[in-house]
Coordinates of N, CA and C in Angstrom, one line a residue:
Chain A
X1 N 104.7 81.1 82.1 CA 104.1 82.4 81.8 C 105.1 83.5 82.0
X2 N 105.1 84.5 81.3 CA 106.1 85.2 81.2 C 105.7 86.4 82.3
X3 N 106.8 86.7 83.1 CA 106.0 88.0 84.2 C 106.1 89.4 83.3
X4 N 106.1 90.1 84.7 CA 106.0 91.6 84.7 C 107.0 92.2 83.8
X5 N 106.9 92.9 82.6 CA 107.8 93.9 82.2 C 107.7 94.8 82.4
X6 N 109.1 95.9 82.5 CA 108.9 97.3 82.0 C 110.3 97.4 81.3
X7 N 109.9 98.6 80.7 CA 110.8 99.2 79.9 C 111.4 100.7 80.0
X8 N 112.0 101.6 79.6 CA 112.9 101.4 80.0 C 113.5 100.7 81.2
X9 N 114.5 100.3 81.7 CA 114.9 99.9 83.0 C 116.0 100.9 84.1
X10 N 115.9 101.7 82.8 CA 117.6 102.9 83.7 C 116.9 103.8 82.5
X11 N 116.6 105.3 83.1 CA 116.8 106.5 82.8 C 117.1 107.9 83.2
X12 N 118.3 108.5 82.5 CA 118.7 109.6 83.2 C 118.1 111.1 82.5
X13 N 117.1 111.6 83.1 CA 116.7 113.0 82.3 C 117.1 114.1 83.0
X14 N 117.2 115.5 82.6 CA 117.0 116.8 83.4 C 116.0 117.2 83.8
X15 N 116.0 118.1 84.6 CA 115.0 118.9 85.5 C 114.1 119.3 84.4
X16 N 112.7 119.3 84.1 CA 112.0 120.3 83.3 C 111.8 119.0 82.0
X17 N 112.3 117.8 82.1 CA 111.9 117.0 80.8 C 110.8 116.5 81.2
X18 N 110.5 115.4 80.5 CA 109.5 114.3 80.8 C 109.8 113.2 80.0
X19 N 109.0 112.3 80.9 CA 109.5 111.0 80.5 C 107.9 109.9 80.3
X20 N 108.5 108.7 79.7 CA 107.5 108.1 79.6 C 108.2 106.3 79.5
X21 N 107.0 105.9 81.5 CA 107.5 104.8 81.5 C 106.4 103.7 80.6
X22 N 107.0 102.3 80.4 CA 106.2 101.4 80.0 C 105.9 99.9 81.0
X23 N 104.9 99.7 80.9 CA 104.7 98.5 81.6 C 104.1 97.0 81.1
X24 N 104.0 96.1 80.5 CA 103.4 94.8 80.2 C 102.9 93.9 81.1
X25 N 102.0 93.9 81.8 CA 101.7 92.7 82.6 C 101.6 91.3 82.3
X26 N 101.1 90.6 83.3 CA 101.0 89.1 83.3 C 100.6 88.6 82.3
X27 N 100.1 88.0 80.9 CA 99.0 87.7 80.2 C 97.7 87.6 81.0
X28 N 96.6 87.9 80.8 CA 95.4 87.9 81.6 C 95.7 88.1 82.7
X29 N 96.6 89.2 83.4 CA 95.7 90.2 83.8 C 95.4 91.5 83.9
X30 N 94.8 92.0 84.3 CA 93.7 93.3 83.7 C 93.7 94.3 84.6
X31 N 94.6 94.1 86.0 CA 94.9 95.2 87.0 C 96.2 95.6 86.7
X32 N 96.8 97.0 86.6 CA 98.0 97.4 86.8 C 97.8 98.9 87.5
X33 N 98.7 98.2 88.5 CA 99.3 99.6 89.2 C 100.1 99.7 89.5
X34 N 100.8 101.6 89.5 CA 101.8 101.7 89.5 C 102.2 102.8 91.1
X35 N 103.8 102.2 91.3 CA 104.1 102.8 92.6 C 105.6 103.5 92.1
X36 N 106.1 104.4 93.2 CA 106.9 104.9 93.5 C 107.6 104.8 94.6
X37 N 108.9 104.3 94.6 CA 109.3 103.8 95.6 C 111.0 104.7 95.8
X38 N 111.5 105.3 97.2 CA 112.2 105.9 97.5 C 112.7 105.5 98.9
X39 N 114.0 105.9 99.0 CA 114.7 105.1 100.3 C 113.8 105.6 101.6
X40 N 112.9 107.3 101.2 CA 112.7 107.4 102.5 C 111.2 107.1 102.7
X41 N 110.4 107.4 101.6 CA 109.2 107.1 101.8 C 108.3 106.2 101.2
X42 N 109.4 104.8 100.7 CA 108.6 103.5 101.0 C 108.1 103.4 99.1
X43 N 107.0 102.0 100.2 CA 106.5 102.5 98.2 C 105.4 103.0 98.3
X44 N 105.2 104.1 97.4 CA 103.7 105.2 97.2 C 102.5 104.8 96.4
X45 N 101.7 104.7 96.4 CA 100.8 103.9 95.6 C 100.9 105.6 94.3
X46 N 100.9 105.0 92.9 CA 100.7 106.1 92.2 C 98.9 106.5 91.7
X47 N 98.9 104.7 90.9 CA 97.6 104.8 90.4 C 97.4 103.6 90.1
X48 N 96.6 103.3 89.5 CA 95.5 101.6 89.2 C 94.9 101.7 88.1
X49 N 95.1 100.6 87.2 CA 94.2 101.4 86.0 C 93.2 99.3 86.0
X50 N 92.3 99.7 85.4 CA 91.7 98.1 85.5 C 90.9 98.4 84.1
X51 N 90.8 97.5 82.9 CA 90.3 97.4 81.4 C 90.4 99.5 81.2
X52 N 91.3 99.5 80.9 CA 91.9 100.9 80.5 C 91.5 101.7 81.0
X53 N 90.8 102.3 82.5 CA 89.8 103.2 83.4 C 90.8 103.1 84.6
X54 N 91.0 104.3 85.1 CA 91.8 104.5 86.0 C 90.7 104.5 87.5
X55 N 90.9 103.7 88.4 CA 90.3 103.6 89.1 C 89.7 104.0 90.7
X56 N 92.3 104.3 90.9 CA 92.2 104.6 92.2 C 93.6 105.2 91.9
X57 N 93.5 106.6 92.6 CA 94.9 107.4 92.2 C 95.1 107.6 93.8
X58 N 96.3 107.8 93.6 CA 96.7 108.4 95.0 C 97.3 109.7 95.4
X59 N 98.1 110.1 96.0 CA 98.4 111.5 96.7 C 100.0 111.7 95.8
X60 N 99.5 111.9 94.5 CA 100.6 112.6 93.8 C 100.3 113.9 92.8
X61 N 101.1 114.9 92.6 CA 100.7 116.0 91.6 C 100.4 115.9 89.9
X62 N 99.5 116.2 89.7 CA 99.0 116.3 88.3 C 99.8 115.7 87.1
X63 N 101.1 116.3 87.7 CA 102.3 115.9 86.7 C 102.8 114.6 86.5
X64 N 101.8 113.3 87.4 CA 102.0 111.8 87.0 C 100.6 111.6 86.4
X65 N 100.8 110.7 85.8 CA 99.5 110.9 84.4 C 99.9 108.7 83.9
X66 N 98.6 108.5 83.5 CA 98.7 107.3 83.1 C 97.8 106.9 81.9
X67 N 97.8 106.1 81.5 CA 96.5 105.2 80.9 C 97.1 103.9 80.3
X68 N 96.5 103.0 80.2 CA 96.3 101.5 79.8 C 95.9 101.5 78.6
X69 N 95.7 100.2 77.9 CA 95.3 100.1 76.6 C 94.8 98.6 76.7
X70 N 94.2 99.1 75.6 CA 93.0 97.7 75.0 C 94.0 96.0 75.4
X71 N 95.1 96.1 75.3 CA 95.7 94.8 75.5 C 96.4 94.9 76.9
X72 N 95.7 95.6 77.9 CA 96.2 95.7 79.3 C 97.7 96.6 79.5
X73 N 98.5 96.6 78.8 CA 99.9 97.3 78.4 C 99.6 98.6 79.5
X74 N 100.2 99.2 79.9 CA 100.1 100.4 80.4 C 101.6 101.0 80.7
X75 N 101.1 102.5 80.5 CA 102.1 103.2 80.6 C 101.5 104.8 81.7
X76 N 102.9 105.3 82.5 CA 102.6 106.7 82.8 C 104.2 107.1 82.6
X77 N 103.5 108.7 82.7 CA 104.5 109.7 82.1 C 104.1 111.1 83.3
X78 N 105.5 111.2 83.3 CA 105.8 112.2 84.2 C 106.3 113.7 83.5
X79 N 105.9 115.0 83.3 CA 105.7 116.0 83.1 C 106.3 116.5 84.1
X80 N 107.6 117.5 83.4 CA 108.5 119.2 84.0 C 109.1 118.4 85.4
X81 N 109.8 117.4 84.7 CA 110.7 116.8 85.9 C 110.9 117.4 87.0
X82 N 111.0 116.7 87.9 CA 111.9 117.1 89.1 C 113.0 117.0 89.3
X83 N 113.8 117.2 90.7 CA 115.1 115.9 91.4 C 114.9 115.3 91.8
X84 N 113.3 115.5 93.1 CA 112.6 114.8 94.1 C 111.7 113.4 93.1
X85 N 111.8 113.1 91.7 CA 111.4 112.8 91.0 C 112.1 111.7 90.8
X86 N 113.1 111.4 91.3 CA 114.5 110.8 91.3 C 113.6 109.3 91.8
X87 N 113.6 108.0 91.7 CA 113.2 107.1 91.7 C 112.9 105.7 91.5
X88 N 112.6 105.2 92.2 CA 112.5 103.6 91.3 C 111.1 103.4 91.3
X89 N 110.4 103.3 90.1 CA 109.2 102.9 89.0 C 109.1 102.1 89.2
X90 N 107.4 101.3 89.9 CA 107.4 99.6 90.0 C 105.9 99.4 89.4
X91 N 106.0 98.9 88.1 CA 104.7 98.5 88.0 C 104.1 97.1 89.0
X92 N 103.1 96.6 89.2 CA 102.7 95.5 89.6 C 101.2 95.2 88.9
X93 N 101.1 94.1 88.6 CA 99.8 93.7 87.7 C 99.4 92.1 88.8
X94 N 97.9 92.3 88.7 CA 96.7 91.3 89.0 C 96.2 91.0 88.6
X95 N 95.2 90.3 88.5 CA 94.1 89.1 88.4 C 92.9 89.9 88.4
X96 N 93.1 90.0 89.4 CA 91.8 90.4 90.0 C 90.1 90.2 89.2
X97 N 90.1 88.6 89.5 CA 89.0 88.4 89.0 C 87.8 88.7 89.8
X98 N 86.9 89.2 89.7 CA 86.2 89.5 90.1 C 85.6 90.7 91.4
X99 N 86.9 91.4 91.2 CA 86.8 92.4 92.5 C 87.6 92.0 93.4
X100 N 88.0 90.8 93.7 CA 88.4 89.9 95.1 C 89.7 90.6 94.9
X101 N 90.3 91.1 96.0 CA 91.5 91.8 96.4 C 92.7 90.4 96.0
X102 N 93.7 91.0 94.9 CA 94.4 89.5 94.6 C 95.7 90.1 94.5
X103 N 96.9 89.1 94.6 CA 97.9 89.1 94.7 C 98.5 90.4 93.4
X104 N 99.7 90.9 94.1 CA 100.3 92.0 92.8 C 101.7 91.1 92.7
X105 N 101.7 91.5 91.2 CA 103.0 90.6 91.2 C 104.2 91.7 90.7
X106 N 105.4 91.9 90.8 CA 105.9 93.3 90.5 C 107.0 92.8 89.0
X107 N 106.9 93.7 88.6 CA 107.9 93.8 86.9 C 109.3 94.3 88.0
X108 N 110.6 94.4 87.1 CA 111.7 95.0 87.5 C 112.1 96.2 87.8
X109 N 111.1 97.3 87.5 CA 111.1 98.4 87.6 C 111.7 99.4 86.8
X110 N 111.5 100.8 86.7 CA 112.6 101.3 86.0 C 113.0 102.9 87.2
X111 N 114.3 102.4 87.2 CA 115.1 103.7 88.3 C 115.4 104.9 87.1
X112 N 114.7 105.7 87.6 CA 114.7 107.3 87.2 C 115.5 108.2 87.7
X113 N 116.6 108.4 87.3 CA 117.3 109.6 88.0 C 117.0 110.8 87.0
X114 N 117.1 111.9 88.0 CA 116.9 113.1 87.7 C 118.3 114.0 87.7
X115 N 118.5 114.5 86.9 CA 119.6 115.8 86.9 C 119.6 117.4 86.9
Chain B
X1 N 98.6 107.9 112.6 CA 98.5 105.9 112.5 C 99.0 105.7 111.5
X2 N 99.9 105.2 110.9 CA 100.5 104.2 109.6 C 99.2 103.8 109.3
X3 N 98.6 103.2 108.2 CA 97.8 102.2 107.9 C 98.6 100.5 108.1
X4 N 99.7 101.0 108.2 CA 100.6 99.1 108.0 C 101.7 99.8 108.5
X5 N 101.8 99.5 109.9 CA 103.5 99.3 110.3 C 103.8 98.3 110.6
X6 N 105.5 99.0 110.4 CA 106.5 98.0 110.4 C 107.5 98.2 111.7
X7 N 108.4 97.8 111.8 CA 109.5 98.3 112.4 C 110.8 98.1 111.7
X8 N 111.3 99.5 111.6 CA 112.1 99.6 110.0 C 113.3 98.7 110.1
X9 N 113.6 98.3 111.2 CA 114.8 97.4 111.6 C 115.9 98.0 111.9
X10 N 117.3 97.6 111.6 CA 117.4 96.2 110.9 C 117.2 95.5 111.9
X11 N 116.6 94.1 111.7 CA 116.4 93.0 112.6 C 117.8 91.7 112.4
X12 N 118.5 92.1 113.3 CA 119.9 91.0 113.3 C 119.7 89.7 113.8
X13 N 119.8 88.4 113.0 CA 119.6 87.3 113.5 C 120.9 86.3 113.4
X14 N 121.8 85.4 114.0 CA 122.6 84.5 113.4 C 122.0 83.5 112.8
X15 N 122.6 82.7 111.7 CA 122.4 81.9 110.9 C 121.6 80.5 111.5
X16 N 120.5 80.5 111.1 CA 120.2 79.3 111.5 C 118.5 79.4 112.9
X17 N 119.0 80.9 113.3 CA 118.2 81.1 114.1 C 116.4 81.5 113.5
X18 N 115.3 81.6 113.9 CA 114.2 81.7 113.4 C 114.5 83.5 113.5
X19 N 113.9 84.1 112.4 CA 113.7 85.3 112.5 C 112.1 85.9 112.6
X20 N 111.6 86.6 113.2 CA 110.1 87.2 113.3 C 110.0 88.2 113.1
X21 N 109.3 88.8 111.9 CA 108.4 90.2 110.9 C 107.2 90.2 111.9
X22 N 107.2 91.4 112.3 CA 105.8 91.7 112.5 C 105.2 92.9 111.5
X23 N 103.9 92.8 111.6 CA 103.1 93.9 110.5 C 101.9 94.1 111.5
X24 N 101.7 95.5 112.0 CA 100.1 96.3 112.2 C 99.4 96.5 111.5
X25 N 97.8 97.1 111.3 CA 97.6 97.2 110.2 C 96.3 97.8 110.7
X26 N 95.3 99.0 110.5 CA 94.6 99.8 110.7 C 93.1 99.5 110.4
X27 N 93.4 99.0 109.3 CA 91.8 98.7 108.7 C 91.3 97.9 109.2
X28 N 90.1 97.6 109.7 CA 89.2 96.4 110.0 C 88.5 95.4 108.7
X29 N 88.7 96.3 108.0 CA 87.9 95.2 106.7 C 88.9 94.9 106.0
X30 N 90.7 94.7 106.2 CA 91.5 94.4 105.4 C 90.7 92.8 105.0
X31 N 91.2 92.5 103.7 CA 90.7 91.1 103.6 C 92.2 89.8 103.1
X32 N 92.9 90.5 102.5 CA 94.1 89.6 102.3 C 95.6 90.7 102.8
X33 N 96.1 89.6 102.9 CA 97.7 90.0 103.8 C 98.6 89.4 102.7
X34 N 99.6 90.0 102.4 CA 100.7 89.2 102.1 C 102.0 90.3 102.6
X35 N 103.2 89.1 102.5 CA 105.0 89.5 102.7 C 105.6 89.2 101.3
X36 N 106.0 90.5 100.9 CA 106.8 90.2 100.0 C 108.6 90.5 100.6
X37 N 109.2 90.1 99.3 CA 111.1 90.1 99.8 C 111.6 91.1 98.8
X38 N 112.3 92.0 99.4 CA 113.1 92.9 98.2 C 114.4 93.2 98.7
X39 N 115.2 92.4 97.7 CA 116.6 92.6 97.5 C 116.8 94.2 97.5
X40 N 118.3 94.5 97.8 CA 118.5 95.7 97.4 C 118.5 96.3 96.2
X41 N 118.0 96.9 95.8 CA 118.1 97.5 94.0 C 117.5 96.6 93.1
X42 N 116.3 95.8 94.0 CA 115.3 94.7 93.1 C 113.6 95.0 93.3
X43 N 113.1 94.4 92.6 CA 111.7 94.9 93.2 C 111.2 93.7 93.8
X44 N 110.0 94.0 94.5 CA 109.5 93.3 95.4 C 109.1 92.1 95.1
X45 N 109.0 90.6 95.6 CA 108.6 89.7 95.2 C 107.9 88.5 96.7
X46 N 107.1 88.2 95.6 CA 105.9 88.3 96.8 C 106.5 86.5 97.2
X47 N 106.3 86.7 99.0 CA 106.9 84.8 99.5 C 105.7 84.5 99.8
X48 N 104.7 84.9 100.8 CA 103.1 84.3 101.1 C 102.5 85.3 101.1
X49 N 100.7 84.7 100.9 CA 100.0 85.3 101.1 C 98.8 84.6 102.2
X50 N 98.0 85.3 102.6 CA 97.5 84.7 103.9 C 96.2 85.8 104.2
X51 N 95.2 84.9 103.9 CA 94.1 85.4 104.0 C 92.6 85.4 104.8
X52 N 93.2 84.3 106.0 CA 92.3 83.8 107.3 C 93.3 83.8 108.2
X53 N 92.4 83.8 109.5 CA 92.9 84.0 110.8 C 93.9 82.3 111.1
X54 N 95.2 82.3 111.6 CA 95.8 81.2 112.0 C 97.2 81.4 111.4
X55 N 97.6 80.3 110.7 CA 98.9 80.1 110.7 C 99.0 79.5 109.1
X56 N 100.0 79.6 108.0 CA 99.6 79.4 107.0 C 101.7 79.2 107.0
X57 N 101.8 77.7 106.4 CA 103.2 77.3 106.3 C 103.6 77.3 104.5
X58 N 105.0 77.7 104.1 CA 105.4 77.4 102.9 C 106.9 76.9 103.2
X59 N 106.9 75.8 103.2 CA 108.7 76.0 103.4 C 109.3 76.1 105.0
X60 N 110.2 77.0 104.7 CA 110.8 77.7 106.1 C 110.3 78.7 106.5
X61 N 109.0 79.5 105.9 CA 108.7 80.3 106.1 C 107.2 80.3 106.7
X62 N 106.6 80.9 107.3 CA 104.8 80.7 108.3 C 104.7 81.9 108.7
X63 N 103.7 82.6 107.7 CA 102.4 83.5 107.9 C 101.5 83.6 109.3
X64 N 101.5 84.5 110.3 CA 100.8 84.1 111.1 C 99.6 85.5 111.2
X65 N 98.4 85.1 111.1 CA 97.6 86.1 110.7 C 96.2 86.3 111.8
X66 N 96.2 87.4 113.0 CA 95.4 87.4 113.6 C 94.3 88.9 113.2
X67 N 93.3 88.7 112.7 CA 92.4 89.8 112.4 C 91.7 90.9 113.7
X68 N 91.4 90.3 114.7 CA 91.1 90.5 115.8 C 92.4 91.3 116.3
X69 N 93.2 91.1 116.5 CA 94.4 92.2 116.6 C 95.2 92.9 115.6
X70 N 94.8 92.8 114.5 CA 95.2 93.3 113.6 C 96.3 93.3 113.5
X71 N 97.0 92.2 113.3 CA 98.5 91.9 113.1 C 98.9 90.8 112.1
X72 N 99.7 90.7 111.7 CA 100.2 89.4 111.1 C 101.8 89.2 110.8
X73 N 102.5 88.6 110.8 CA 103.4 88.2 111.3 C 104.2 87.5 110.3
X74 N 105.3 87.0 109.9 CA 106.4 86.5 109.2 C 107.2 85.5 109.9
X75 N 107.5 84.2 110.0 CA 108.7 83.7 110.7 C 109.7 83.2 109.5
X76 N 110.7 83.1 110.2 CA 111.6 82.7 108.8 C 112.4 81.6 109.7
X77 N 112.5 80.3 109.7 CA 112.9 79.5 110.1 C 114.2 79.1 109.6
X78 N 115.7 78.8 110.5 CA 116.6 78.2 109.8 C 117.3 79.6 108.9
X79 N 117.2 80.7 109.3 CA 117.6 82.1 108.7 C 118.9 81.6 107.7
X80 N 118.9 82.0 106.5 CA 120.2 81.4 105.7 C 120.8 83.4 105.6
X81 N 122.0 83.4 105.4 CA 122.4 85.1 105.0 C 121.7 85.0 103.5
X82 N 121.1 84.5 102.6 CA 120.8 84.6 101.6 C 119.1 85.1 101.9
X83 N 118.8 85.1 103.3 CA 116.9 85.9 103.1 C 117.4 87.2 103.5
X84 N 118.9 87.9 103.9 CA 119.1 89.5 104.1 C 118.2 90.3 102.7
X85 N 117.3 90.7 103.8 CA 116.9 91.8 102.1 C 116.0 92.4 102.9
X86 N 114.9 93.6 102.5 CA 113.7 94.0 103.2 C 112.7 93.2 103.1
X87 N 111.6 93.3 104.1 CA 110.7 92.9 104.0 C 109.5 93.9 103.8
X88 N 108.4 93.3 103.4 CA 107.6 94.3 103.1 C 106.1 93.6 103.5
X89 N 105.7 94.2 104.0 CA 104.0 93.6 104.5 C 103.3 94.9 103.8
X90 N 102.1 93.9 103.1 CA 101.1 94.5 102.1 C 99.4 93.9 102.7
X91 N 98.5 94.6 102.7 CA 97.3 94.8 103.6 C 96.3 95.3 102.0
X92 N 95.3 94.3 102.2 CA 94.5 94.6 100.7 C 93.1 94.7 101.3
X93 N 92.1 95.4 100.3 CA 90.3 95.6 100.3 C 90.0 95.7 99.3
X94 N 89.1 95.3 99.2 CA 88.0 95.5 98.0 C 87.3 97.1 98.8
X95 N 87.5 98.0 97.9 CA 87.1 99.6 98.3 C 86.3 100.1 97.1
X96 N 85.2 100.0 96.8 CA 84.1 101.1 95.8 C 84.8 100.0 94.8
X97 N 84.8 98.7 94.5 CA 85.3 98.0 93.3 C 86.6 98.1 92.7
X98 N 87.7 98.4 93.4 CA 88.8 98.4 93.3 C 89.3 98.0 94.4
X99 N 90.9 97.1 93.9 CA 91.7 97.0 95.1 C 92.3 98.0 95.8
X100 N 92.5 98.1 97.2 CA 93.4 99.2 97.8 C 94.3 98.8 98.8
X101 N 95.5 98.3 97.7 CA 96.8 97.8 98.6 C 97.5 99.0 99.1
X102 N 97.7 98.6 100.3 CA 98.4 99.5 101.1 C 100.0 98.8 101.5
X103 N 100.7 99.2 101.2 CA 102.2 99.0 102.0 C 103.0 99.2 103.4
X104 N 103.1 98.7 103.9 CA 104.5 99.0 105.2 C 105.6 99.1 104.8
X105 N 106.4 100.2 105.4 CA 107.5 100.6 104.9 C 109.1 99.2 104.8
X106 N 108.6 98.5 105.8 CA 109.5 97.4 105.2 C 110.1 97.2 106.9
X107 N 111.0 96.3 106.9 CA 111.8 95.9 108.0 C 112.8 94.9 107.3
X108 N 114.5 95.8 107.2 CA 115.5 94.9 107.3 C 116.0 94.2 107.7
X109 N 115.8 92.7 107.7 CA 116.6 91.6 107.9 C 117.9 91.6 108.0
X110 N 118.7 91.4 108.6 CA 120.1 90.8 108.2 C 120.4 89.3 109.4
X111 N 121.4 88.8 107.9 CA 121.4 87.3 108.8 C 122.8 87.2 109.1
X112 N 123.0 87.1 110.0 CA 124.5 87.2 110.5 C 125.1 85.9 109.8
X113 N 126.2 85.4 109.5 CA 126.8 84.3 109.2 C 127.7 83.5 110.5

């Protein structure tokens, strides 16, 4: 079974662009979420999306934004760059059959630098 | 309070010796635990998961998971310089019908040679 993708894997934007990451999960399954991860503050939970409904966001500004699609695929996109925006992108996708808290499995990420 | 501490390390072991991860962890209704490994400039990948109170073996590696103290633990047996990387303890619930994984900031390993 083929894992976690994303796409791009390396992108370099300016201050004030935006970008738009992609993610493919597991085949069947139906949880993806996405984190942010930086040398100093770990990995940040972004958001969760489960059958295209975003479910559980976390403590980031307006300007991260997501949604999913009918075949689980999901993508978010980041609006009027930062520097502090500077990053490594980690999708992770689950199972989660039935509610039961289940393993995340993580794609390669994509590192965002900012200019 | 952290919801999941770590201790950021680095934790220095020579080759061969057992190395021990610890992880805290805040919530009382966590329901599953896992340790994942992340290379430098790689993403995380998950070595166990451990979801009852006791001791859960894979390999060289044993999960040790007390709920009542809210701890759970990592041993790495027989340390090779090939497990140097972070570690990362992850703390999960079922919250309003969604999962809510929570992360620890990690604890680096290094294995002496």
């Amino acid at each position: 079974k083929a894992g976690v993708t994303q796409t791009p894997r390396y992108l370099i934007k300016t201050r004030g662009q935006q970008v738009t990451l992609s993610c493919s999960p597991i085949s069947g399954h139906r949880s993806v979420s996405w984190y942010q991860q930086t040398p100093g503050q770990g990995l940040q939970f972004l958001f969760e999306y489960f059958s295209e409904t975003q479910r559980n966001k976390g403590n980031f500004p307006g300007r991260f934004s997501g949604r999913q699609f009918s075949n689980s695929r999901s993508e978010m996109n980041v609006s009027t760059l930062e520097l502090g925006d500077s990053a490594l992108y980690l999708c992770a996708s689950s199972l989660l059959a039935g509610g039961v808290p289940d393993t995340q499995y993580f794609g390669p990420g994509t590192r965002l630098t900012v200019l | 309070q952290k919801e999941v501490e770590q201790n950021s390390g680095p934790l220095s072991v020579p080759e061969g010796a057992i190395a021990s991860l610890n992880c805290t962890y805040s919530d009382r209704g966590s329901q599953s635990f896992f340790w994942y490994r992340q290379y430098s400039g790689k993403s995380p990948e998950l070595i166990m998961s451990i979801y009852s109170n006791g001791d859960k073996e894979d390999g060289r590696f044993t999960a040790q998971l007390n709920k009542a103290s809210q701890y759970v633990s990592l041993l790495i047996r027989d340390s090779q310089p090939s497990d140097s990387a972070t570690y990362l303890c992850a703390v999960s619930r079922n919250s309003g019908g969604y999962q809510k994984v929570t992360f620890g900031t990690g604890t680096k390993l290094q294995v002496i040679p």
